[in-house]
mmCIF file of C-alpha atoms in Angstrom:
data_model
loop_
_atom_site.group_PDB
_atom_site.id
_atom_site.type_symbol
_atom_site.label_atom_id
_atom_site.label_comp_id
_atom_site.label_asym_id
_atom_site.label_seq_id
_atom_site.Cartn_x
_atom_site.Cartn_y
_atom_site.Cartn_z
ATOM 1 C CA ALA A 17 141.392 61.224 37.999
ATOM 2 C CA SER A 18 139.250 60.090 35.142
ATOM 3 C CA GLY A 19 135.877 58.380 34.844
ATOM 4 C CA ASP A 20 132.756 58.766 36.933
ATOM 5 C CA ILE A 21 131.726 57.665 40.391
ATOM 6 C CA GLY A 22 131.839 53.891 40.705
ATOM 7 C CA PRO A 23 134.772 51.478 40.761
ATOM 8 C CA LYS A 24 136.902 50.177 37.921
ATOM 9 C CA ARG A 25 135.413 46.961 36.587
ATOM 10 C CA LYS A 26 137.082 46.368 33.207
ATOM 11 C CA GLN A 27 140.068 47.279 31.080
ATOM 12 C CA GLY A 28 139.639 50.572 29.237
ATOM 13 C CA ASP A 29 136.680 51.919 31.239
ATOM 14 C CA TYR A 30 138.770 54.916 32.419
ATOM 15 C CA GLN A 31 137.509 54.345 35.948
ATOM 16 C CA VAL A 32 139.658 54.682 39.036
ATOM 17 C CA PRO A 33 139.506 51.685 41.403
ATOM 18 C CA GLU A 34 137.598 52.100 44.658
ATOM 19 C CA GLY A 35 138.543 49.895 47.577
ATOM 20 C CA PHE A 36 141.330 48.564 49.758
ATOM 21 C CA TYR A 37 144.734 48.177 48.090
ATOM 22 C CA SER A 38 148.445 48.217 48.778
ATOM 23 C CA ILE A 39 151.478 49.512 46.952
ATOM 24 C CA ASP A 40 153.212 46.557 45.331
ATOM 25 C CA ARG A 41 155.852 48.156 43.081
ATOM 26 C CA PHE A 42 157.915 51.279 42.586
ATOM 27 C CA ASN A 43 158.795 52.826 39.233
ATOM 28 C CA PRO A 44 161.405 55.590 39.417
ATOM 29 C CA GLN A 45 161.623 55.615 35.587
ATOM 30 C CA SER A 46 157.905 56.247 35.041
ATOM 31 C CA THR A 47 156.724 58.191 32.016
ATOM 32 C CA TYR A 48 154.671 60.144 34.570
ATOM 33 C CA HIS A 49 157.697 61.301 36.618
ATOM 34 C CA LEU A 50 157.531 58.692 39.422
ATOM 35 C CA SER A 51 154.909 56.047 40.072
ATOM 36 C CA LEU A 52 153.714 53.699 42.791
ATOM 37 C CA GLY A 53 151.881 50.598 41.589
ATOM 38 C CA LEU A 54 148.709 49.372 43.269
ATOM 39 C CA ASN A 55 147.749 45.727 43.612
ATOM 40 C CA TYR A 56 144.694 46.222 41.403
ATOM 41 C CA PRO A 57 142.800 44.014 40.846
ATOM 42 C CA ASN A 58 142.570 42.951 44.473
ATOM 43 C CA GLN A 59 140.639 39.848 45.585
ATOM 44 C CA SER A 60 137.332 41.723 45.596
ATOM 45 C CA ASP A 61 137.915 43.189 42.130
ATOM 46 C CA LYS A 62 138.727 39.732 40.736
ATOM 47 C CA ILE A 63 135.293 38.535 41.884
ATOM 48 C CA LEU A 64 133.226 41.608 40.928
ATOM 49 C CA SER A 65 135.001 42.769 37.756
ATOM 50 C CA SER A 66 135.191 41.443 34.219
ATOM 51 C CA LYS A 67 136.468 37.868 34.367
ATOM 52 C CA THR A 68 138.386 38.192 31.106
ATOM 53 C CA SER A 69 139.659 41.760 31.245
ATOM 54 C CA PRO A 70 139.498 43.528 34.631
ATOM 55 C CA GLY A 71 142.367 45.855 33.748
ATOM 56 C CA GLY A 72 145.570 46.428 35.637
ATOM 57 C CA ASN A 73 148.636 48.603 35.939
ATOM 58 C CA ILE A 74 146.990 51.172 38.165
ATOM 59 C CA PHE A 75 149.450 53.655 39.632
ATOM 60 C CA ILE A 76 149.666 56.723 41.803
ATOM 61 C CA HIS A 77 151.897 58.951 39.691
ATOM 62 C CA GLY A 78 152.990 62.471 38.870
ATOM 63 C CA SER A 79 152.328 64.645 35.818
ATOM 64 C CA CYS A 80 148.716 65.496 36.811
ATOM 65 C CA VAL A 81 147.162 63.512 33.948
ATOM 66 C CA SER A 82 145.370 60.171 34.041
ATOM 67 C CA ALA A 83 143.146 57.704 32.233
ATOM 68 C CA GLY A 84 142.306 55.490 35.206
ATOM 69 C CA CYS A 85 145.259 56.043 37.541
ATOM 70 C CA LEU A 86 145.584 58.478 40.428
ATOM 71 C CA ALA A 87 147.564 61.470 39.181
ATOM 72 C CA ILE A 88 149.081 64.072 41.476
ATOM 73 C CA THR A 89 151.618 66.836 41.011
ATOM 74 C CA ASP A 90 155.278 66.011 40.517
ATOM 75 C CA GLU A 91 156.061 67.746 43.798
ATOM 76 C CA TRP A 92 153.579 65.562 45.723
ATOM 77 C CA ILE A 93 154.640 62.300 44.074
ATOM 78 C CA GLU A 94 158.262 63.041 44.989
ATOM 79 C CA GLU A 95 157.323 63.437 48.645
ATOM 80 C CA LEU A 96 154.961 60.453 48.670
ATOM 81 C CA TYR A 97 157.469 58.269 46.829
ATOM 82 C CA VAL A 98 160.176 58.943 49.446
ATOM 83 C CA TYR A 99 157.768 58.139 52.304
ATOM 84 C CA CYS A 100 156.760 54.895 50.615
ATOM 85 C CA VAL A 101 160.345 53.809 49.916
ATOM 86 C CA GLU A 102 161.204 54.461 53.564
ATOM 87 C CA ALA A 103 158.137 52.535 54.758
ATOM 88 C CA GLN A 104 159.017 49.582 52.529
ATOM 89 C CA ASN A 105 162.651 49.663 53.663
ATOM 90 C CA ASN A 106 161.428 49.449 57.265
ATOM 91 C CA GLY A 107 159.304 46.380 56.538
ATOM 92 C CA GLY A 108 155.959 48.063 56.237
ATOM 93 C CA THR A 109 153.094 47.161 53.955
ATOM 94 C CA ILE A 110 151.775 50.350 52.439
ATOM 95 C CA GLN A 111 148.000 50.222 52.506
ATOM 96 C CA VAL A 112 146.003 52.530 50.251
ATOM 97 C CA THR A 113 142.246 53.017 50.494
ATOM 98 C CA ILE A 114 140.607 54.689 47.518
ATOM 99 C CA PHE A 115 137.294 56.388 48.220
ATOM 100 C CA PRO A 116 134.899 57.732 45.569
ATOM 101 C CA PHE A 117 134.026 60.563 47.980
ATOM 102 C CA LYS A 118 134.680 61.463 51.611
ATOM 103 C CA PRO A 119 132.546 58.871 53.435
ATOM 104 C CA SER A 120 130.606 61.170 55.729
ATOM 105 C CA VAL A 121 127.001 60.319 56.588
ATOM 106 C CA GLU A 122 125.825 63.189 54.381
ATOM 107 C CA ASN A 123 127.914 62.095 51.395
ATOM 108 C CA MET A 124 126.817 58.482 51.809
ATOM 109 C CA MET A 125 123.167 59.566 51.724
ATOM 110 C CA TYR A 126 123.700 61.918 48.788
ATOM 111 C CA ASN A 127 125.536 59.343 46.683
ATOM 112 C CA THR A 128 123.320 56.375 47.464
ATOM 113 C CA LEU A 129 120.189 58.403 46.679
ATOM 114 C CA GLY A 130 121.761 60.374 43.830
ATOM 115 C CA TYR A 131 123.079 57.369 41.901
ATOM 116 C CA PRO A 132 120.396 54.655 42.093
ATOM 117 C CA GLU A 133 121.956 52.977 39.031
ATOM 118 C CA LEU A 134 124.975 52.195 41.241
ATOM 119 C CA LYS A 135 122.975 50.388 43.954
ATOM 120 C CA HIS A 136 125.273 47.366 43.572
ATOM 121 C CA GLU A 137 128.151 49.610 44.763
ATOM 122 C CA PHE A 138 126.457 50.656 48.001
ATOM 123 C CA SER A 139 127.876 47.674 49.895
ATOM 124 C CA LEU A 140 131.405 48.575 48.719
ATOM 125 C CA TRP A 141 130.895 52.163 49.856
ATOM 126 C CA THR A 142 129.555 50.916 53.207
ATOM 127 C CA ASP A 143 132.652 48.729 53.658
ATOM 128 C CA LEU A 144 134.882 51.697 52.798
ATOM 129 C CA LYS A 145 133.035 53.834 55.353
ATOM 130 C CA ARG A 146 133.508 51.153 58.033
ATOM 131 C CA GLY A 147 137.258 51.140 57.412
ATOM 132 C CA TYR A 148 137.344 54.952 57.360
ATOM 133 C CA ASP A 149 135.387 55.241 60.617
ATOM 134 C CA GLN A 150 137.505 52.603 62.348
ATOM 135 C CA PHE A 151 140.708 54.399 61.360
ATOM 136 C CA ASN A 152 139.383 57.761 62.556
ATOM 137 C CA GLU A 153 138.398 56.246 65.907
ATOM 138 C CA SER A 154 141.586 54.259 66.618
ATOM 139 C CA TYR A 155 144.210 55.777 64.272
ATOM 140 C CA GLU A 156 145.123 52.232 63.302
ATOM 141 C CA LEU A 157 144.732 50.815 59.821
ATOM 142 C CA PRO A 158 141.811 48.413 59.592
ATOM 143 C CA ASN A 159 142.421 44.745 58.985
ATOM 144 C CA VAL A 160 140.477 44.000 55.806
ATOM 145 C CA GLN A 161 139.463 40.488 54.827
ATOM 146 C CA PHE A 162 138.001 39.695 51.425
ATOM 147 C CA ASN A 163 134.917 37.476 51.348
ATOM 148 C CA GLU A 164 133.961 34.949 48.662
ATOM 149 C CA ASP A 165 131.226 37.254 47.310
ATOM 150 C CA GLY A 166 133.639 40.184 46.862
ATOM 151 C CA SER A 167 132.516 42.008 50.001
ATOM 152 C CA HIS A 168 134.827 42.845 52.882
ATOM 153 C CA THR A 169 135.004 42.140 56.572
ATOM 154 C CA ILE A 170 136.587 44.996 58.504
ATOM 155 C CA ILE A 171 138.289 43.871 61.702
#
């Protein structure tokens, strides 16, 4: 991945999105071996990001190189790509949650205290942690609703 901690907010910032997404397209002819497109910007990003140029075309892809996407090895993208094609063929929506760090209590404390300049991101990180905790308790994907202010309601 490229960039620093904190979500993507504009075209060309080299940041990786942070939040709740889904895979919305498949590219077997990708320059980066294979790629899975994310629905960035999502509803929250459209509210909180640059109104004129939030960026787009964010993918999970192979080739282990990135300037804002999520790059993995060719071997891993091949496996992930097959799972995603099968999920889509069986009628599933493929949800993807992108975390800036593992949302443990310790990491939440470290990152909220260690990056005071990102205090506006704390609510996003808290929402991500809620979704993470709910999944780890129930093993069911959280139902995420986007609010008018760009925050999330986790159901």
